[in-house]
Short mmCIF file of C-alpha atoms and ligand atoms in Angstrom, two decimals:
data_model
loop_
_atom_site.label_atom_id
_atom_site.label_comp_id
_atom_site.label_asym_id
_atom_site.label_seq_id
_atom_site.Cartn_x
_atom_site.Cartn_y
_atom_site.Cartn_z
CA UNK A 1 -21.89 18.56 -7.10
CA UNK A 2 -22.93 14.97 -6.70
CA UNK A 3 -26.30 13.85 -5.49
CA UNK A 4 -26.42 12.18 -2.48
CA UNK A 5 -26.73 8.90 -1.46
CA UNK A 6 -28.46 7.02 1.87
CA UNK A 7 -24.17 5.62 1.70
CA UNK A 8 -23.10 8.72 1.21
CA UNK A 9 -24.82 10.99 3.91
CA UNK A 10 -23.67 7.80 6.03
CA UNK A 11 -20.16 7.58 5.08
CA UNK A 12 -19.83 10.96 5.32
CA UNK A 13 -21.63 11.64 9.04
CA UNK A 14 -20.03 11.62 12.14
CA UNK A 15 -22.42 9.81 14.31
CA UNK A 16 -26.23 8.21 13.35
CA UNK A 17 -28.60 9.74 11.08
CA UNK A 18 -32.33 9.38 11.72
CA UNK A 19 -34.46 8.31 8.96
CA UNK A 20 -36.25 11.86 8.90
CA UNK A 21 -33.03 13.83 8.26
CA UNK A 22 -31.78 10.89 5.46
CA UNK A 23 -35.35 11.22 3.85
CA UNK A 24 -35.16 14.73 3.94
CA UNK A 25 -31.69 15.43 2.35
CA UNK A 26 -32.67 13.31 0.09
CA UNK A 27 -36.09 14.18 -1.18
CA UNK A 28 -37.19 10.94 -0.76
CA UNK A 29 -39.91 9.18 1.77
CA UNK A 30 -38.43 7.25 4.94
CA UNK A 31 -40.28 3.84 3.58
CA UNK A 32 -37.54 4.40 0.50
CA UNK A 33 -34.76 5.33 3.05
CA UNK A 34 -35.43 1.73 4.96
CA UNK A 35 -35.75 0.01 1.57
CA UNK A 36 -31.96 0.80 0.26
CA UNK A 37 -30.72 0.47 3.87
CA UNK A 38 -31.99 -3.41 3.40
CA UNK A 39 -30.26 -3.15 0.13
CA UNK A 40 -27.02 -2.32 1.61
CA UNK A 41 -27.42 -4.39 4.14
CA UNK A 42 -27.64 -7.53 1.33
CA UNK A 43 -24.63 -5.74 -0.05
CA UNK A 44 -22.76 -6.92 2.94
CA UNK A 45 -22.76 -3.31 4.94
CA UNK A 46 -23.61 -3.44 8.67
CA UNK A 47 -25.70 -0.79 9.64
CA UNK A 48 -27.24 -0.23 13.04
CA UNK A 49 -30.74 1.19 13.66
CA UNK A 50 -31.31 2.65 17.05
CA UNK A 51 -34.94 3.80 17.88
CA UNK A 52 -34.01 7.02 18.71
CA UNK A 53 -30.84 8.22 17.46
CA UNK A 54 -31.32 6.25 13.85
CA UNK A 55 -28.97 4.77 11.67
CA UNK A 56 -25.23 4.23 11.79
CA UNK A 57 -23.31 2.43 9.08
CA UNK A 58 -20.66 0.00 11.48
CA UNK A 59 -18.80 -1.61 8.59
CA UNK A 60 -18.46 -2.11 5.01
CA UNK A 61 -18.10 -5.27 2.57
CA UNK A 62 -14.65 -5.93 1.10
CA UNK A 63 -16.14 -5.96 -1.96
CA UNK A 64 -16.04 -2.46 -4.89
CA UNK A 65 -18.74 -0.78 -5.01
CA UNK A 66 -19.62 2.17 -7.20
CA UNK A 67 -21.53 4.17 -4.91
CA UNK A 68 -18.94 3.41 -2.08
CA UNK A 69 -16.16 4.73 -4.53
CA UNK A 70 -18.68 7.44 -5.49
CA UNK A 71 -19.44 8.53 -2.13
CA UNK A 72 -16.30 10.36 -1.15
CA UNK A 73 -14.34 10.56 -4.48
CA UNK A 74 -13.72 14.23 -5.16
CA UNK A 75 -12.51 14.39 -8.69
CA UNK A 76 -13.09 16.47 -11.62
CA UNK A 77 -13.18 13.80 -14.84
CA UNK A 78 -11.56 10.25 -13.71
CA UNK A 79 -14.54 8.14 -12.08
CA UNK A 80 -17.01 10.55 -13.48
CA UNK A 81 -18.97 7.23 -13.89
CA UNK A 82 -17.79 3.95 -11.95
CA UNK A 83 -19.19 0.34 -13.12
CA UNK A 84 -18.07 -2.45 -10.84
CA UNK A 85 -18.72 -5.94 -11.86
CA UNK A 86 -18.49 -9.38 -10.27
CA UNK A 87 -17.03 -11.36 -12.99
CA UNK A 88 -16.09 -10.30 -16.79
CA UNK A 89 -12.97 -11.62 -19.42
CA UNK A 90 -11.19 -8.26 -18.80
CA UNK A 91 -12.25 -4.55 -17.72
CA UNK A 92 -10.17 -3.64 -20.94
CA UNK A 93 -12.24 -5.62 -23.30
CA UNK A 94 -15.44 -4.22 -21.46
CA UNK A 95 -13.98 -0.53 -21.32
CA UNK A 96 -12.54 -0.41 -24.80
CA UNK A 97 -15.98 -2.02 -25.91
CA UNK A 98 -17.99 1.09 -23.77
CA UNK A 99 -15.66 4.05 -25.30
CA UNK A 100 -16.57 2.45 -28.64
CA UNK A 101 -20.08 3.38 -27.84
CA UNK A 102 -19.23 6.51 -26.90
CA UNK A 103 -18.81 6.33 -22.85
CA UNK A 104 -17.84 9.51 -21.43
CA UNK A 105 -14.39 10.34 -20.12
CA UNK A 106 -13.04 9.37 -16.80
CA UNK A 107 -15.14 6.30 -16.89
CA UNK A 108 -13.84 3.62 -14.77
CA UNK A 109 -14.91 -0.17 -14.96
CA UNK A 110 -13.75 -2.65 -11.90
CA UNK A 111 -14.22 -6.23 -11.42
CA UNK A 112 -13.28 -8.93 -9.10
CA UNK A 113 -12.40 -11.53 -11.29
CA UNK A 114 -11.27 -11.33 -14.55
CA UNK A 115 -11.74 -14.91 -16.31
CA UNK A 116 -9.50 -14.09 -19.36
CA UNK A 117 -7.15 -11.40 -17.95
CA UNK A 118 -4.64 -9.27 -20.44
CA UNK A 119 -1.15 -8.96 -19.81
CA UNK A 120 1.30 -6.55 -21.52
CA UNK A 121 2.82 -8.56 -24.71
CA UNK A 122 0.41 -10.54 -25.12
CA UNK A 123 0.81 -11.97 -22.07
CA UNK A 124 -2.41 -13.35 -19.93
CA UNK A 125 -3.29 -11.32 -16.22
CA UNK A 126 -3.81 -13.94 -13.51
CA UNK A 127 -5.44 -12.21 -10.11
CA UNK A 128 -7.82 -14.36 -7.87
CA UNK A 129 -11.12 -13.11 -6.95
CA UNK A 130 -11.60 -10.39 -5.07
CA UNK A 131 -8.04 -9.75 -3.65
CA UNK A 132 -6.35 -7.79 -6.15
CA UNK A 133 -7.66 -4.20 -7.70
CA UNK A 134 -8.39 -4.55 -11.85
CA UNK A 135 -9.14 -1.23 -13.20
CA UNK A 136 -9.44 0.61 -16.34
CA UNK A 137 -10.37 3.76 -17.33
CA UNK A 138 -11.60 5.50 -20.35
CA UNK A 139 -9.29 8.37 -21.21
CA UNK A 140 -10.42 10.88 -24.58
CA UNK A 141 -7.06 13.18 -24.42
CA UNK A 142 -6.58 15.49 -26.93
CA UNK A 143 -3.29 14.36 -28.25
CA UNK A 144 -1.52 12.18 -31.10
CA UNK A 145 -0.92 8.41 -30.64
CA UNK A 146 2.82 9.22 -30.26
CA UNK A 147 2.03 10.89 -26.84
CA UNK A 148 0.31 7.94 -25.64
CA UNK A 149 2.73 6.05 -24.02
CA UNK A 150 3.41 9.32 -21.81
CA UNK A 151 0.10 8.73 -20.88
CA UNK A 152 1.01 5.29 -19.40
CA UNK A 153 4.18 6.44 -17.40
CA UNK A 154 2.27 9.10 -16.05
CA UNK A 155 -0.38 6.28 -15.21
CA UNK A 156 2.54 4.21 -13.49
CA UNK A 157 3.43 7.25 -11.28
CA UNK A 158 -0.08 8.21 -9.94
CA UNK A 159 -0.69 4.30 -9.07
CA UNK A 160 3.13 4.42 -6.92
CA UNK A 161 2.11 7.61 -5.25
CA UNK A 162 -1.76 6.32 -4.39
CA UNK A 163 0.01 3.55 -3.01
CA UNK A 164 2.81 4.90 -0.99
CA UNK A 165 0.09 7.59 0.37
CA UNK A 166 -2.39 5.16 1.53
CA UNK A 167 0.22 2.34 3.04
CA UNK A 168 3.94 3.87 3.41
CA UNK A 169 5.12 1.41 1.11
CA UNK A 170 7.81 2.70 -1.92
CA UNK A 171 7.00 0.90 -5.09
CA UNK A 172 9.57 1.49 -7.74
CA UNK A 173 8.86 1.12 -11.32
CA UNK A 174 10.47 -0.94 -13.72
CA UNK A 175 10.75 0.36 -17.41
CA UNK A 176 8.37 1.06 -18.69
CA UNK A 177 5.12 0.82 -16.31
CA UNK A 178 5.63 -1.80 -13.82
CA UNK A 179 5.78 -1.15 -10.34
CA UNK A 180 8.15 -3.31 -8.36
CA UNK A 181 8.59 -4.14 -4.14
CA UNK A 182 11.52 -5.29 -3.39
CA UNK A 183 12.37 -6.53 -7.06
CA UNK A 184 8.87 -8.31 -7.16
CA UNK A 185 5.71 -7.39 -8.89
CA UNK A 186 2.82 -5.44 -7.11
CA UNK A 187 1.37 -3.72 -10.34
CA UNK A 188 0.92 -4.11 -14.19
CA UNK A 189 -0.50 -1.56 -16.47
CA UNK A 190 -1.81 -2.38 -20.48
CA UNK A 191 -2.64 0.89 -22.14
CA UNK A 192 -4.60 0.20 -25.11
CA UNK A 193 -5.99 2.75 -27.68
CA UNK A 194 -7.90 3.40 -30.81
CA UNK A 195 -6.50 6.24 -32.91
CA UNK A 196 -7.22 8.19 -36.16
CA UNK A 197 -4.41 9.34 -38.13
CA UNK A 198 -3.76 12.79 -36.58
CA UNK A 199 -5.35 12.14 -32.78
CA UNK A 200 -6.24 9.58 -30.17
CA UNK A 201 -10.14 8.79 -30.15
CA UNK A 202 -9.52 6.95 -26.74
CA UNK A 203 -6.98 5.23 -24.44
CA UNK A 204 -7.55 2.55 -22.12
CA UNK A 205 -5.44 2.48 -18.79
CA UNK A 206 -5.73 -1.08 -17.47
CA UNK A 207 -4.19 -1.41 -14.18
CA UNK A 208 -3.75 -4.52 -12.14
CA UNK A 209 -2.71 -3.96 -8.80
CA UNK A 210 -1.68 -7.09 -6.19
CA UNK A 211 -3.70 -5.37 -2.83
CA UNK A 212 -4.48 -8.97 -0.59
CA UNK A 213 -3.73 -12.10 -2.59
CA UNK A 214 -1.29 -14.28 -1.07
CA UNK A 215 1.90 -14.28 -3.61
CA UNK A 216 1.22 -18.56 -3.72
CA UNK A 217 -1.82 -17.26 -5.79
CA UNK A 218 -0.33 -15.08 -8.12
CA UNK A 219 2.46 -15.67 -11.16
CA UNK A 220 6.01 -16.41 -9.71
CA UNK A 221 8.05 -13.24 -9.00
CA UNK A 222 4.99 -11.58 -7.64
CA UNK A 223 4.12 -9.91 -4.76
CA UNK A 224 1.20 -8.16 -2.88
CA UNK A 225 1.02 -5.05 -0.55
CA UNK A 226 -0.48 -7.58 2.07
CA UNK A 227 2.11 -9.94 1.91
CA UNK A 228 4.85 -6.82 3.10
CA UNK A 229 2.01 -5.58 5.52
CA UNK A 230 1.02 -8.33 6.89
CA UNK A 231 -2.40 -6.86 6.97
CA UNK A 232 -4.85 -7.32 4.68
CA UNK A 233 -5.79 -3.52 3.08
CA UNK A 234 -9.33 -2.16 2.31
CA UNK A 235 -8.94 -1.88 -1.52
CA UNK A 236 -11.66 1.27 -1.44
CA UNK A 237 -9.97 3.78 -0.71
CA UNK A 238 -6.88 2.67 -2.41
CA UNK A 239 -8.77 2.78 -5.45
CA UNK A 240 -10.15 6.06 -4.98
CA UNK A 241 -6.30 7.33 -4.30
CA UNK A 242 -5.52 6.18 -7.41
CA UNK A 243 -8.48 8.17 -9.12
CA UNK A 244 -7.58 11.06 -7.54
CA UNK A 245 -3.59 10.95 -8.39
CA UNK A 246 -4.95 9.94 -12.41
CA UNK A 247 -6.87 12.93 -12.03
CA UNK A 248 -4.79 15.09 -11.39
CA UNK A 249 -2.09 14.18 -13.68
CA UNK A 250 -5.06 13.98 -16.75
CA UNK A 251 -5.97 17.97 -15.83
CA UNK A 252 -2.35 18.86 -17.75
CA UNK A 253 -2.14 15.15 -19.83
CA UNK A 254 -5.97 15.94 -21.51
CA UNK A 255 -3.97 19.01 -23.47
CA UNK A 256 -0.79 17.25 -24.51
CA UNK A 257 0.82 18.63 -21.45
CA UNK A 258 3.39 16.51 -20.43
CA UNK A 259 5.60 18.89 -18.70
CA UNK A 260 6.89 17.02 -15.46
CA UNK A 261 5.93 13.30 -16.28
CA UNK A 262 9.74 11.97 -17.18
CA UNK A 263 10.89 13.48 -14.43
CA UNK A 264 8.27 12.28 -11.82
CA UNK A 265 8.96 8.86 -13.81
CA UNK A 266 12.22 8.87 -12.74
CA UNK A 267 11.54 10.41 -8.80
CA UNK A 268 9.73 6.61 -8.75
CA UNK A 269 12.59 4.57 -11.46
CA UNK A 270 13.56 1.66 -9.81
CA UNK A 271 15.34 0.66 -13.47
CA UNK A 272 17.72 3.96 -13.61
CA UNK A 273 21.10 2.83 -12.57
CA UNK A 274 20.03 -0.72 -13.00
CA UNK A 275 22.02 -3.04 -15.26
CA UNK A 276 19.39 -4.70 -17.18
CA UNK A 277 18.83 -6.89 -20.45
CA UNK A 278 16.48 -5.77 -22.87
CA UNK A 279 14.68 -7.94 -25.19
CA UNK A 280 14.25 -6.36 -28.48
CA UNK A 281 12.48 -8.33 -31.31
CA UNK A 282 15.05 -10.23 -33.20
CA UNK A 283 17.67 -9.56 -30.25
CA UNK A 284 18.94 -8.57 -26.82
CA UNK A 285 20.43 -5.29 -25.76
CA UNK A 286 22.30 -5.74 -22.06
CA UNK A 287 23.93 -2.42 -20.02
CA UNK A 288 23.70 0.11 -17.62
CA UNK A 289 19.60 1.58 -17.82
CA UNK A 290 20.49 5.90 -17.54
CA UNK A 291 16.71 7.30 -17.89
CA UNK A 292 13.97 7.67 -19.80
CA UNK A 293 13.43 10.77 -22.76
CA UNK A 294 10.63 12.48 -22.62
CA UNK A 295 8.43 10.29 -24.82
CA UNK A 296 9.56 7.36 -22.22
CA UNK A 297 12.40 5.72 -24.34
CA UNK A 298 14.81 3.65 -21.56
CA UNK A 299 18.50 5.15 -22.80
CA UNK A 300 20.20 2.04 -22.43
CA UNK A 301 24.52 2.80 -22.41
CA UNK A 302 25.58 -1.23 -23.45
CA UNK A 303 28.41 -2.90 -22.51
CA UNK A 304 30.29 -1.97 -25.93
CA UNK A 305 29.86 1.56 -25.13
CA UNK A 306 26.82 2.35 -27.36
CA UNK A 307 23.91 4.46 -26.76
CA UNK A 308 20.81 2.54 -27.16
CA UNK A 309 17.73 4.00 -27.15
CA UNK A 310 14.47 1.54 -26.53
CA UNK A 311 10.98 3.05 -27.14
CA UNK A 312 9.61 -0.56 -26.50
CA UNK A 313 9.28 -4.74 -25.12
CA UNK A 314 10.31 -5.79 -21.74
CA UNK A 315 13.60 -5.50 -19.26
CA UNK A 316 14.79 -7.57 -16.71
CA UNK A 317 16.54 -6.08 -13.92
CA UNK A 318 19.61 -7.69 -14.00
CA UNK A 319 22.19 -6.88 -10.41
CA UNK A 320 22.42 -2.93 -8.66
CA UNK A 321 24.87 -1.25 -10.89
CA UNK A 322 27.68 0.51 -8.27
CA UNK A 323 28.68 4.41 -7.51
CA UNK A 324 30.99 3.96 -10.47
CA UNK A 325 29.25 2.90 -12.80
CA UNK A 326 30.68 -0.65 -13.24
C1 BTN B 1 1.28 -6.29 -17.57
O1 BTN B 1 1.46 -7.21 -18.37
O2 BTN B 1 2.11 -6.04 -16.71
C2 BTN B 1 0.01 -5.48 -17.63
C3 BTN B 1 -1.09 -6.10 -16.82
C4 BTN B 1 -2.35 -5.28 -16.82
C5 BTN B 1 -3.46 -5.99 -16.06
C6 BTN B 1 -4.69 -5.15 -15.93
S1 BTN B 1 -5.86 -5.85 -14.82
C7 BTN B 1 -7.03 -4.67 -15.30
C8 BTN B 1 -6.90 -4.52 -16.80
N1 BTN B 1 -7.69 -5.50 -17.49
C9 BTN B 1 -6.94 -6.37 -18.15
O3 BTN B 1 -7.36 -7.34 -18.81
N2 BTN B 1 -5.63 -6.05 -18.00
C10 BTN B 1 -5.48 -4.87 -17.20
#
């Protein structure tokens, strides 16, 4: 059970709270009730305070806060502990550097702006402040680092369902973890691990998800869930969808259990059925894209007829392939 917050007990109440019944649930006086409402209140929250029916919390700062997350997130290891920051070079760097020092599991770091954001590849993560959602949590699964991809199309599938429950819309992913609208990019994730020779010490699932930036702002071929909207979207709770969905899938992942990931993959593969062009180091495999395995290898049938199997690098989607096949 999680202790309560002056947030919490007003997030969570129907109506106004006096400062007698805040400072009694929480065990604290009602001068140190009024002194974190002024806190949240420089935090950007509007709260009320009526003389005789007490406070009432009116609205909230687009901004992601830990305690907010906190305050109604009802999960069993992801976001056991949530740090958000204003500015770093990348929530992976800071995460990976954390788990090094032995941060529990399920923590989650957040930022607004990234100054030296990672990409998949090697590639660099552009997002402009406080639009977008940049994530990544500290995973300590019990399994080899051949299972670990697994853990990143599993990753891919929670963020498409957090985001088709809390807006309607029906991201597709692109081999291996991308998720797509309407051929465009809304999400990136960069797993990144340390590993012994027989287990996984700890993963990193980095996700970068396009919630309110205008696509002029982001890398060509992008696109946010605002811009299909046309409303911007309180990140919060999106966030704390996709916490819920990761923890969820990480009760069965945490064992090695992967029963149910490829084929939940593939419930969300916008690639399956696609032609597409694969590029492989040293060369370029083009064809019809029929599924993923079960460690998440894209079975690639080429135009020559040949099975190809890709375990990993980067697709593009190339046109819809037909009924037939063509
Ligand atoms: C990709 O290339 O598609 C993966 C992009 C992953 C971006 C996210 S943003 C949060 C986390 N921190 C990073 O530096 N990268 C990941």
């Amino acid at each position: 059970m999680k202790k309560p917050t002056v947030l919490s007990l007003l997030m969570g109440g129907t109506g106004a709270c006096s400062g007698e019944e805040l400072s009694g649930k929480l065990g604290v006086s009602r001068a140190a009730v009024w002194k974190e409402i002024q806190v949240l209140r420089k935090l950007g929250y509007r709260i009320d305070a009526a003389p005789h029916t007490g406070y009432r919390l009116l609205s909230s700062p687009d901004r992601l806060i830990a305690d907010e997350l906190d305050a109604l997130l009802r999960t069993r290891v992801v976001g056991s502990r949530i740090l958000c920051y204003d500015q770093l070079d990348s929530t992976n760097t800071t995460a990976y550097a954390l788990a090094e020092k032995g941060a529990a599991d399920g923590t989650c770091v957040l930022a607004e702006h990234q100054r030296c954001g990672k990409g998949r590849l090697g590639r660099t993560w552009n997002s402009p402040k406080s639009r977008n959602i940049l994530l990544s949590v500290i995973l300590r699964p019990r399994i080899t680092a051949l299972d670990a991809p697994r853990v990143t199309l599993a990753a891919a599938v929670c963020v498409a369902r957090a985001v088709e429950r809390e807006t309607g819309l029906g991201a597709r992913i692109k081999w291996p973890n991308d998720l797509l609208l309407n051929e465009r990019k809304l999400c990136g994730i960069l797993t990144e691990m340390s590993a012994e020779t027989d287990r996984v010490a700890f993963i990193i699932v980095g996700i970068g998800l396009n919630v309110n930036a205008d696509p002029a702002e982001l890398p060509p071929g992008s696109i946010s869930i605002a811009s299909v909207l046309g409303r911007v979207v309180r990140r919060a709770p999106l966030v704390r969808s996709i916490l819920t969905e990761l923890d969820a899938a990480y009760g069965r992942i945490k064992d090695g259990v992967f029963d149910g990931i490829a084929s939940a993959w593939e419930e969300y593969s916008g690639t399956t059925g696609q032609r597409v062009i694969a590029h492989l180091p040293g060369r370029t495999v083009q064809g019809a894209a029929q599924g993923i395995d079960t460690d998440g290898a894209l079975w690639i049938r080429t135009d020559s007829g040949l099975q190809e199997r890709v375990l990993t690098g980067d697709i593009v989607h190339l046109r819809r392939q037909t009924k037939e096949g063509s």
